[in-house]
mmCIF file of C-alpha atoms in Angstrom:
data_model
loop_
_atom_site.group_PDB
_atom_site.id
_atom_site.type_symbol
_atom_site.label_atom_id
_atom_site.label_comp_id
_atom_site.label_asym_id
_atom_site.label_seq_id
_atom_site.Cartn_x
_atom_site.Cartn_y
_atom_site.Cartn_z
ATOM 1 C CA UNK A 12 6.217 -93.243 19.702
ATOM 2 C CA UNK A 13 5.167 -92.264 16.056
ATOM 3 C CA UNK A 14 1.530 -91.947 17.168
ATOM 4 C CA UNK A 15 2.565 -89.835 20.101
ATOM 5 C CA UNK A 16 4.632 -87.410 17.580
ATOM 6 C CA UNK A 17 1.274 -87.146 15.091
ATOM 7 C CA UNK A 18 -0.989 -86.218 18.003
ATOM 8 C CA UNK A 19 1.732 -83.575 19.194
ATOM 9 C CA UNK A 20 1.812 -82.872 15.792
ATOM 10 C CA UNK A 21 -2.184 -81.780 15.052
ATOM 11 C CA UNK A 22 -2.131 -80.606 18.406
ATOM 12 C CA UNK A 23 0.486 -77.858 17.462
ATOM 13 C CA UNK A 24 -1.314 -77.193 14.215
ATOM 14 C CA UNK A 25 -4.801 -76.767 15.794
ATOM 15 C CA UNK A 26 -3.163 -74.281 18.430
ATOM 16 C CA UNK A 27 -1.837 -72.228 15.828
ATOM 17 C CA UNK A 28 -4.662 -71.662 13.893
ATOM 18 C CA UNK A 29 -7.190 -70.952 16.540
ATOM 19 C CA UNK A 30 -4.458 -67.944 18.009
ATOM 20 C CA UNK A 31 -4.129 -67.103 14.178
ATOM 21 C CA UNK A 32 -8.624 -67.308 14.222
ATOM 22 C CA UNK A 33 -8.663 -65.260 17.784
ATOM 23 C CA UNK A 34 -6.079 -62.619 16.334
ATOM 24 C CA UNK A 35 -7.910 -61.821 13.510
ATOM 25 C CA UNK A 36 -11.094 -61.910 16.030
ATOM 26 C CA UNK A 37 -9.785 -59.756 18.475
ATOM 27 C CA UNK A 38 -8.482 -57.386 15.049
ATOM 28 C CA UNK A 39 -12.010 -57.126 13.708
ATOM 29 C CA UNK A 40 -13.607 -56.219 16.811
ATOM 30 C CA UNK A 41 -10.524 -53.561 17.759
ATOM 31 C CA UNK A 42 -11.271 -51.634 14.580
ATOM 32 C CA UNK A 43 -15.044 -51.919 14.260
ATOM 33 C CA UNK A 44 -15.070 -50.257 17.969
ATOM 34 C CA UNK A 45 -11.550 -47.312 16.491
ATOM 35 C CA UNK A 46 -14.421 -46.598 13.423
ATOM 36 C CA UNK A 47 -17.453 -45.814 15.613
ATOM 37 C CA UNK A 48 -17.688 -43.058 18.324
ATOM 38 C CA UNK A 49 -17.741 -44.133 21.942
ATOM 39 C CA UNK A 50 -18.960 -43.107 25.418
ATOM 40 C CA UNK A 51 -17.041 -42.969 28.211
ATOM 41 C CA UNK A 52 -18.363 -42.014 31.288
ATOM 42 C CA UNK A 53 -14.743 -41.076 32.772
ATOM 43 C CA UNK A 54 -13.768 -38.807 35.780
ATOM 44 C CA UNK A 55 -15.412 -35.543 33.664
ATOM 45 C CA UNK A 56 -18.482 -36.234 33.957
ATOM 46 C CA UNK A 57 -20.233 -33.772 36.465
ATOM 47 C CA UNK A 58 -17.275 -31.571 36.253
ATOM 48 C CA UNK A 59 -17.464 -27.804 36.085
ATOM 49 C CA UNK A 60 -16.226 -26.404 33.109
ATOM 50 C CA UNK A 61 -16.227 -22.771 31.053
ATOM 51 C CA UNK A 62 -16.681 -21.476 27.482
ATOM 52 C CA UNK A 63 -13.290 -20.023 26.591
ATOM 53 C CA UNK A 64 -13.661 -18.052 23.004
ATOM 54 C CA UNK A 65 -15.815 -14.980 22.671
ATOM 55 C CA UNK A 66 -18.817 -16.747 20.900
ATOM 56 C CA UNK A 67 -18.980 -20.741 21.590
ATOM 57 C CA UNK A 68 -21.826 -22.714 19.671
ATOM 58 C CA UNK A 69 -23.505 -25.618 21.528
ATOM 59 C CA UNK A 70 -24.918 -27.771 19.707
ATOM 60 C CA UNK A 71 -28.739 -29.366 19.564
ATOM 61 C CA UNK A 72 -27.327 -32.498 17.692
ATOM 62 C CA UNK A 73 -24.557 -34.711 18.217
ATOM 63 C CA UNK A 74 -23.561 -34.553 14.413
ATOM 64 C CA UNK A 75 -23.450 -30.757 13.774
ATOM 65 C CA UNK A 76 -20.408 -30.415 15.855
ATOM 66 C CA UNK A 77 -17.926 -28.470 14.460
ATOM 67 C CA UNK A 78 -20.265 -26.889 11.567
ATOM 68 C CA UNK A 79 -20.001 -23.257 11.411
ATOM 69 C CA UNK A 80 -23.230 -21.644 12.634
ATOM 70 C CA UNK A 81 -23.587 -19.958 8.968
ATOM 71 C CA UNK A 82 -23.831 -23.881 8.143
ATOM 72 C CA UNK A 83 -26.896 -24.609 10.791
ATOM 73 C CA UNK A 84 -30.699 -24.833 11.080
ATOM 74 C CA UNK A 85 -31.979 -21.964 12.854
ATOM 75 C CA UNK A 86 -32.900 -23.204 16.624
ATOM 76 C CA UNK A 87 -30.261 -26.397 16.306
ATOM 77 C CA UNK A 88 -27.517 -24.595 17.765
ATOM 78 C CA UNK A 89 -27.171 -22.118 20.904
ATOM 79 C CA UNK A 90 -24.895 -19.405 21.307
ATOM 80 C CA UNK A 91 -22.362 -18.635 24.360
ATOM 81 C CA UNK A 92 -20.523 -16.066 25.226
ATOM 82 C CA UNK A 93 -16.666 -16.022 27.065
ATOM 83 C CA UNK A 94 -16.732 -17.429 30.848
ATOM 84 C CA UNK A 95 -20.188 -19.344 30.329
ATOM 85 C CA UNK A 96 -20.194 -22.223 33.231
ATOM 86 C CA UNK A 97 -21.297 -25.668 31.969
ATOM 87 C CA UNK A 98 -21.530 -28.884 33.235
ATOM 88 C CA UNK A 99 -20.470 -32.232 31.796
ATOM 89 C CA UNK A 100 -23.112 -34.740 31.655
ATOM 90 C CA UNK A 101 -21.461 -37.418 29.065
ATOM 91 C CA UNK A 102 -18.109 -37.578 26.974
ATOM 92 C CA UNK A 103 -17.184 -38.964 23.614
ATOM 93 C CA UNK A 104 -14.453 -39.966 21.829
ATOM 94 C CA UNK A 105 -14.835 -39.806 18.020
ATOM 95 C CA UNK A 106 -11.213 -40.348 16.589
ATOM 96 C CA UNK A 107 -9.257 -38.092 18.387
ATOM 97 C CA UNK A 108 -12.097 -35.523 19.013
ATOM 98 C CA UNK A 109 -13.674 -35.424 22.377
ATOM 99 C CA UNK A 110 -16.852 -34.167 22.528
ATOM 100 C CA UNK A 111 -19.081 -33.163 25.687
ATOM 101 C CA UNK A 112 -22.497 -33.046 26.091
ATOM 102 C CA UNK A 113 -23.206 -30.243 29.124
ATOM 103 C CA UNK A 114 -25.844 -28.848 30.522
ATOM 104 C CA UNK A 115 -25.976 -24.739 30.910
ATOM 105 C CA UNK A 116 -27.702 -22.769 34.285
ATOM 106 C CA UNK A 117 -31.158 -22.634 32.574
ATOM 107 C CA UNK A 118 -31.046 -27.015 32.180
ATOM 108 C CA UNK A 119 -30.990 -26.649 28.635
ATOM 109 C CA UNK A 120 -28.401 -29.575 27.335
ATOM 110 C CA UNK A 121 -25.760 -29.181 24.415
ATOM 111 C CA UNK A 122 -23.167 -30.850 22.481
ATOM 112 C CA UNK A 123 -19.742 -28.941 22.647
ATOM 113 C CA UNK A 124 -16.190 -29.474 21.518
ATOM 114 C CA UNK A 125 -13.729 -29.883 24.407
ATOM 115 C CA UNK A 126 -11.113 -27.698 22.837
ATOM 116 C CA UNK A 127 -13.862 -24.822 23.411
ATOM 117 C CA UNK A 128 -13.924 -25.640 27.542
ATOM 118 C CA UNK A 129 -11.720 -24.931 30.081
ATOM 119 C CA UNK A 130 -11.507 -25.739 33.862
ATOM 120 C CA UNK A 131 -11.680 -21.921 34.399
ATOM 121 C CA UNK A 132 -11.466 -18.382 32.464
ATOM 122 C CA UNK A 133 -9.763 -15.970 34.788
ATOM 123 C CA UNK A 134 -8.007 -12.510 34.478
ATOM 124 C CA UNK A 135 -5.171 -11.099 36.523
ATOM 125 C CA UNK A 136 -6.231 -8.264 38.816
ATOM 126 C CA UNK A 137 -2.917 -7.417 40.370
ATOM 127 C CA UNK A 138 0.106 -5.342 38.447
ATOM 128 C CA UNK A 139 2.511 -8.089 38.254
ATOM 129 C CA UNK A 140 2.246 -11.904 39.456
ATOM 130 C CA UNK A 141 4.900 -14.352 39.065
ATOM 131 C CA UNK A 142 4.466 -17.428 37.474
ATOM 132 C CA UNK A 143 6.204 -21.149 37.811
ATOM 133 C CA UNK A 144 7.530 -24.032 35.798
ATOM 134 C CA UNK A 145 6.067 -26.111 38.808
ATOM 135 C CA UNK A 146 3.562 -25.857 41.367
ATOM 136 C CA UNK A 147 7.344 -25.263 43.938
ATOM 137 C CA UNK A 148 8.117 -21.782 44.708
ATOM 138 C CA UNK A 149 11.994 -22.711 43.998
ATOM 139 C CA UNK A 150 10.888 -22.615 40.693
ATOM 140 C CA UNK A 151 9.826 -19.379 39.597
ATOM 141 C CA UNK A 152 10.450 -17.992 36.482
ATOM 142 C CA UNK A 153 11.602 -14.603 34.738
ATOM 143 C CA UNK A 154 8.118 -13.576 33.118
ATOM 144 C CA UNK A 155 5.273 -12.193 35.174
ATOM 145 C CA UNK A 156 1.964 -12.222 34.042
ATOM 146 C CA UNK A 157 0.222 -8.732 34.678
ATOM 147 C CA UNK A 158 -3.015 -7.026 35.428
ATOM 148 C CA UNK A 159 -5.817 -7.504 32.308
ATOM 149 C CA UNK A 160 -4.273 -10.684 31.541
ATOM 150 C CA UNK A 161 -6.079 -13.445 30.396
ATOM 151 C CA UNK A 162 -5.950 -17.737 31.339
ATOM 152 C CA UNK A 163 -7.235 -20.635 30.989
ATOM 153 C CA UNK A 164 -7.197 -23.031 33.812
ATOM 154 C CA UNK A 165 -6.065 -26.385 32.783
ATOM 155 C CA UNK A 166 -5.795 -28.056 36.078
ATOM 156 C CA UNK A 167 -5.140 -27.210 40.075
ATOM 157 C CA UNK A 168 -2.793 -28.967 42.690
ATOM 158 C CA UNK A 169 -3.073 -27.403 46.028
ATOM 159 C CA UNK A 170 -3.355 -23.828 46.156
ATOM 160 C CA UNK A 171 -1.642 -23.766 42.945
ATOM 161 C CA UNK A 172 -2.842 -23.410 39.415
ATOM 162 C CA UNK A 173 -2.095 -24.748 35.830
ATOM 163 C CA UNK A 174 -2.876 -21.698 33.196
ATOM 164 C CA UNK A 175 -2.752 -21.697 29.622
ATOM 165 C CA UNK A 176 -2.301 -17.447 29.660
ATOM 166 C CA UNK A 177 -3.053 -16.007 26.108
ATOM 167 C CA UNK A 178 -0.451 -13.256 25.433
ATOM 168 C CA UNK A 179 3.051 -12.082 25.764
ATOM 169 C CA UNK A 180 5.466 -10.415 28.698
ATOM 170 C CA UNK A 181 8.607 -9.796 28.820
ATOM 171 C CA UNK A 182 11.831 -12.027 30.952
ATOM 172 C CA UNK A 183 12.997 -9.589 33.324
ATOM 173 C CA UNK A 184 14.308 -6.720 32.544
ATOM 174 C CA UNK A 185 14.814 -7.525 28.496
ATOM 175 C CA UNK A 186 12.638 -5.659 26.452
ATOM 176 C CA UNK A 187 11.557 -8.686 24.008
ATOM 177 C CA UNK A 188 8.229 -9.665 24.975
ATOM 178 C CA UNK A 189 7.311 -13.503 24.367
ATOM 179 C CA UNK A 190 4.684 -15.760 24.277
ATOM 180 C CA UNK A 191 3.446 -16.605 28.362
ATOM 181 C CA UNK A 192 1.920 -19.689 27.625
ATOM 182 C CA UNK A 193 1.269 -22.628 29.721
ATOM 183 C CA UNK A 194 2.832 -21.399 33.442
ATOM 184 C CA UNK A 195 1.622 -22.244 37.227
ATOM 185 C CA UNK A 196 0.937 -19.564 39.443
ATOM 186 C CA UNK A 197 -0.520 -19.303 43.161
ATOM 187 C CA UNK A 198 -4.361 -19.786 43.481
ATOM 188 C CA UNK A 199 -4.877 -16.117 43.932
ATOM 189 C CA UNK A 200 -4.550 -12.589 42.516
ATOM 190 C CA UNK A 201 -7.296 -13.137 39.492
ATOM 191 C CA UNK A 202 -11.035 -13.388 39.186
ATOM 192 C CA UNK A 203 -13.106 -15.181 36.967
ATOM 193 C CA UNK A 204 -16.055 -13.340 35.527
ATOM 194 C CA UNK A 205 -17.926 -13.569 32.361
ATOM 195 C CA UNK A 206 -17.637 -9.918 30.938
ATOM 196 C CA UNK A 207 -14.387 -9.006 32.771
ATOM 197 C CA UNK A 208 -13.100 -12.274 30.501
ATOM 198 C CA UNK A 209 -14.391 -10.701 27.305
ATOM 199 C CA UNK A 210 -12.920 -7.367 27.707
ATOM 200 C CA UNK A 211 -9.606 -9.312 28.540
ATOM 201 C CA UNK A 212 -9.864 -11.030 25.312
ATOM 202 C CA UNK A 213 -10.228 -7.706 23.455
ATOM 203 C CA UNK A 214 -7.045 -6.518 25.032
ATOM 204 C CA UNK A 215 -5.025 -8.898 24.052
ATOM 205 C CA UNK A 216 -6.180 -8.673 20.391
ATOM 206 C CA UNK A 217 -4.964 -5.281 20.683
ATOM 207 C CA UNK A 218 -2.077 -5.958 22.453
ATOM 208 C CA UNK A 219 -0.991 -8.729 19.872
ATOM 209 C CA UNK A 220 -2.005 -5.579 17.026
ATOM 210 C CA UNK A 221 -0.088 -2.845 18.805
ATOM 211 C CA UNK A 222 3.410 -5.164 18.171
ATOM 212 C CA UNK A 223 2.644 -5.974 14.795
ATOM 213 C CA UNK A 224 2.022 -2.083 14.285
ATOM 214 C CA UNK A 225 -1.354 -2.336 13.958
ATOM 215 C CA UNK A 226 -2.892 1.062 15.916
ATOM 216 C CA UNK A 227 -6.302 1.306 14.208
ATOM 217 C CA UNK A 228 -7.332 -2.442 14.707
ATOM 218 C CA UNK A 229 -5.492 -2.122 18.249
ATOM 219 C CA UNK A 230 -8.171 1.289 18.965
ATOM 220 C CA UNK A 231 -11.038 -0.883 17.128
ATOM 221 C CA UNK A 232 -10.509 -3.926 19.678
ATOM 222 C CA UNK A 233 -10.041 -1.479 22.951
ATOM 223 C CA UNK A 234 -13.232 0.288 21.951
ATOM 224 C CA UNK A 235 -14.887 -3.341 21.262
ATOM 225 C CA UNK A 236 -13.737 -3.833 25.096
ATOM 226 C CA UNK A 237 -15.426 -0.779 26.270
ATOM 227 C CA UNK A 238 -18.341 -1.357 24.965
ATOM 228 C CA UNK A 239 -19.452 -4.440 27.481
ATOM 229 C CA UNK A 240 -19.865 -3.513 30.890
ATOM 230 C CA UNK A 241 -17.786 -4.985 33.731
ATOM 231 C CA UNK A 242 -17.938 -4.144 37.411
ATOM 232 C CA UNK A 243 -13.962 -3.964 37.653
ATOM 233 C CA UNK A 244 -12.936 -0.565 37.730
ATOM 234 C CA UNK A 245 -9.103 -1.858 37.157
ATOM 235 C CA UNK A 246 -9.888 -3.409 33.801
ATOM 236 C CA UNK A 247 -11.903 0.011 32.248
ATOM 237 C CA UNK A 248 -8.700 2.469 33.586
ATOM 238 C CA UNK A 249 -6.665 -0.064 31.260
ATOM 239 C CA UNK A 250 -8.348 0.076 28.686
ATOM 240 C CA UNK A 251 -8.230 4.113 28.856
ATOM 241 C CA UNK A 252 -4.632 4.217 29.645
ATOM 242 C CA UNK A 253 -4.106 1.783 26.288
ATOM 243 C CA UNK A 254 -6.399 3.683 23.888
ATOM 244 C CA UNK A 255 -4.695 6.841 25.187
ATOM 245 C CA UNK A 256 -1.168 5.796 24.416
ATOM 246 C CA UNK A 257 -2.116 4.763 20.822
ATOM 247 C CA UNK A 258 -4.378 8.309 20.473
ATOM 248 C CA UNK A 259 -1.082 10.327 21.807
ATOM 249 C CA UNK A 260 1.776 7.760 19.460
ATOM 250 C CA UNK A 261 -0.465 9.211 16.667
ATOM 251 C CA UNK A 262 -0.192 12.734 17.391
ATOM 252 C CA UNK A 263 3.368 12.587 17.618
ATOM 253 C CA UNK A 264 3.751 10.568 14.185
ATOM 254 C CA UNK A 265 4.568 13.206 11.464
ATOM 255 C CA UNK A 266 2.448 13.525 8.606
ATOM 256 C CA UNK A 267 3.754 12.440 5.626
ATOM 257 C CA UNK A 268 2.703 14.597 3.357
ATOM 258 C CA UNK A 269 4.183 17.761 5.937
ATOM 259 C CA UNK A 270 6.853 19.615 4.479
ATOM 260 C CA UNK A 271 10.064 19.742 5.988
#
């Protein structure tokens, strides 16, 4: 019986240590693989994505990403414009950072950050379009998004879709406009295009200016807007009808130095 209890004894002993050996193991390995970037070829890879910001830099090499372009080699880095349609070829994970690699139109292949994609740029082209806490129509909310704004697309169930809108409207009738943010609305009533994106942009700079009481920047970023050429006649009356409201608030601001 006491040899029985010694065996059970070392057998214990030798258990214990070789779970205490494999956790350590399995430790090592676990942060060797956390301290290295990774490749995951996941359910993005082929997927259609777009630039979202006015200028994007793609990268030539994997390790310039997130440098300034001030801070690059001349011919390591590419520029894109808004609305630029990419595809994913690989992804990777470097801490938190995901980072594609995608290939552009003319086959040329870059390294991007993912915050800088989207699944879609798009503008609204009609007056006022309602938008949704979820993809249900019972659930509509009080804030409309309007013509000349701009979204990204996050996702798409259906005929619905997931937009992350940049700019501010009002709920219902109040006058306090508020950030739109992320809101579904019905697959319709937008386009996607390019320039049409980048002139959207612009307006909301301005827009975001004109509450603040910014005019001159507001007329600066309107005028940037007019300069790039769109084939959307909706987007360039806009534009007009803006720069002409801050042109006519001027005229009817006294000058300070008038006498009274």
């Amino acid at each position: 019986m006491k040899k029985i209890f010694q065996w059970l004894l070392i057998f214990i002993c030798i258990s214990c240590t070789a779970k205490k050996n494999s956790s350590e193991s399995d430790e090592s390995v676990q942060k060797s693989i956390q301290s290295a970037p990774t490749v995951r070829q996941d359910l993005k890879q082929n997927d259609i994505y777009y630039t979202k910001n006015l200028m994007n830099i793609g990268y030539i090499n994997r390790d310039d990403v997130g440098k300034k372009w001030q801070q690059l080699a001349k011919g390591s880095f590419h520029r894109l414009g808004i609305g630029v349609k990419v595809e994913c070829k690989q992804v990777e994970f470097d801490g938190e950072k995901e980072i594609f690699l995608v290939e552009m139109d003319n086959s040329k292949k870059v390294w991007m950050d993912m915050n800088d994609l989207a699944k879609g740029v798009i503008v609204i082209d009609k007056p006022s379009v309602a938008t949704y806490e979820i993809p249900d129509i019972d659930w509509v909310t009080q804030q409309n998004v309007h013509q000349g704004d701009l979204g990204y697309i996050i996702t798409n169930y259906n005929d619905w879709l997931f937009v992350d809108f940049r700019g501010y409207s009002s709920y219902a009738a109040d006058e306090k406009k508020v950030w739109i943010g992320r809101k579904w609305i019905r697959n319709s009533d937008y386009i996607m295009d390019g320039d049409l994106a980048g002139q959207a942009m612009y307006l909301y700079f301005a827009y975001y200016q004109l509450m603040n009481g910014a005019k001159g920047d507001a007329a600066t970023n309107i005028n940037y807007a007019k300069k790039i050429t769109s084939n959307f006649p909706f987007m360039n009356k806009l534009l007009d009808s803006v720069l002409n409201d801050i042109s006519s608030t001027d005229k009817d601001t006294p000058d300070e130095n008038t006498a009274e």
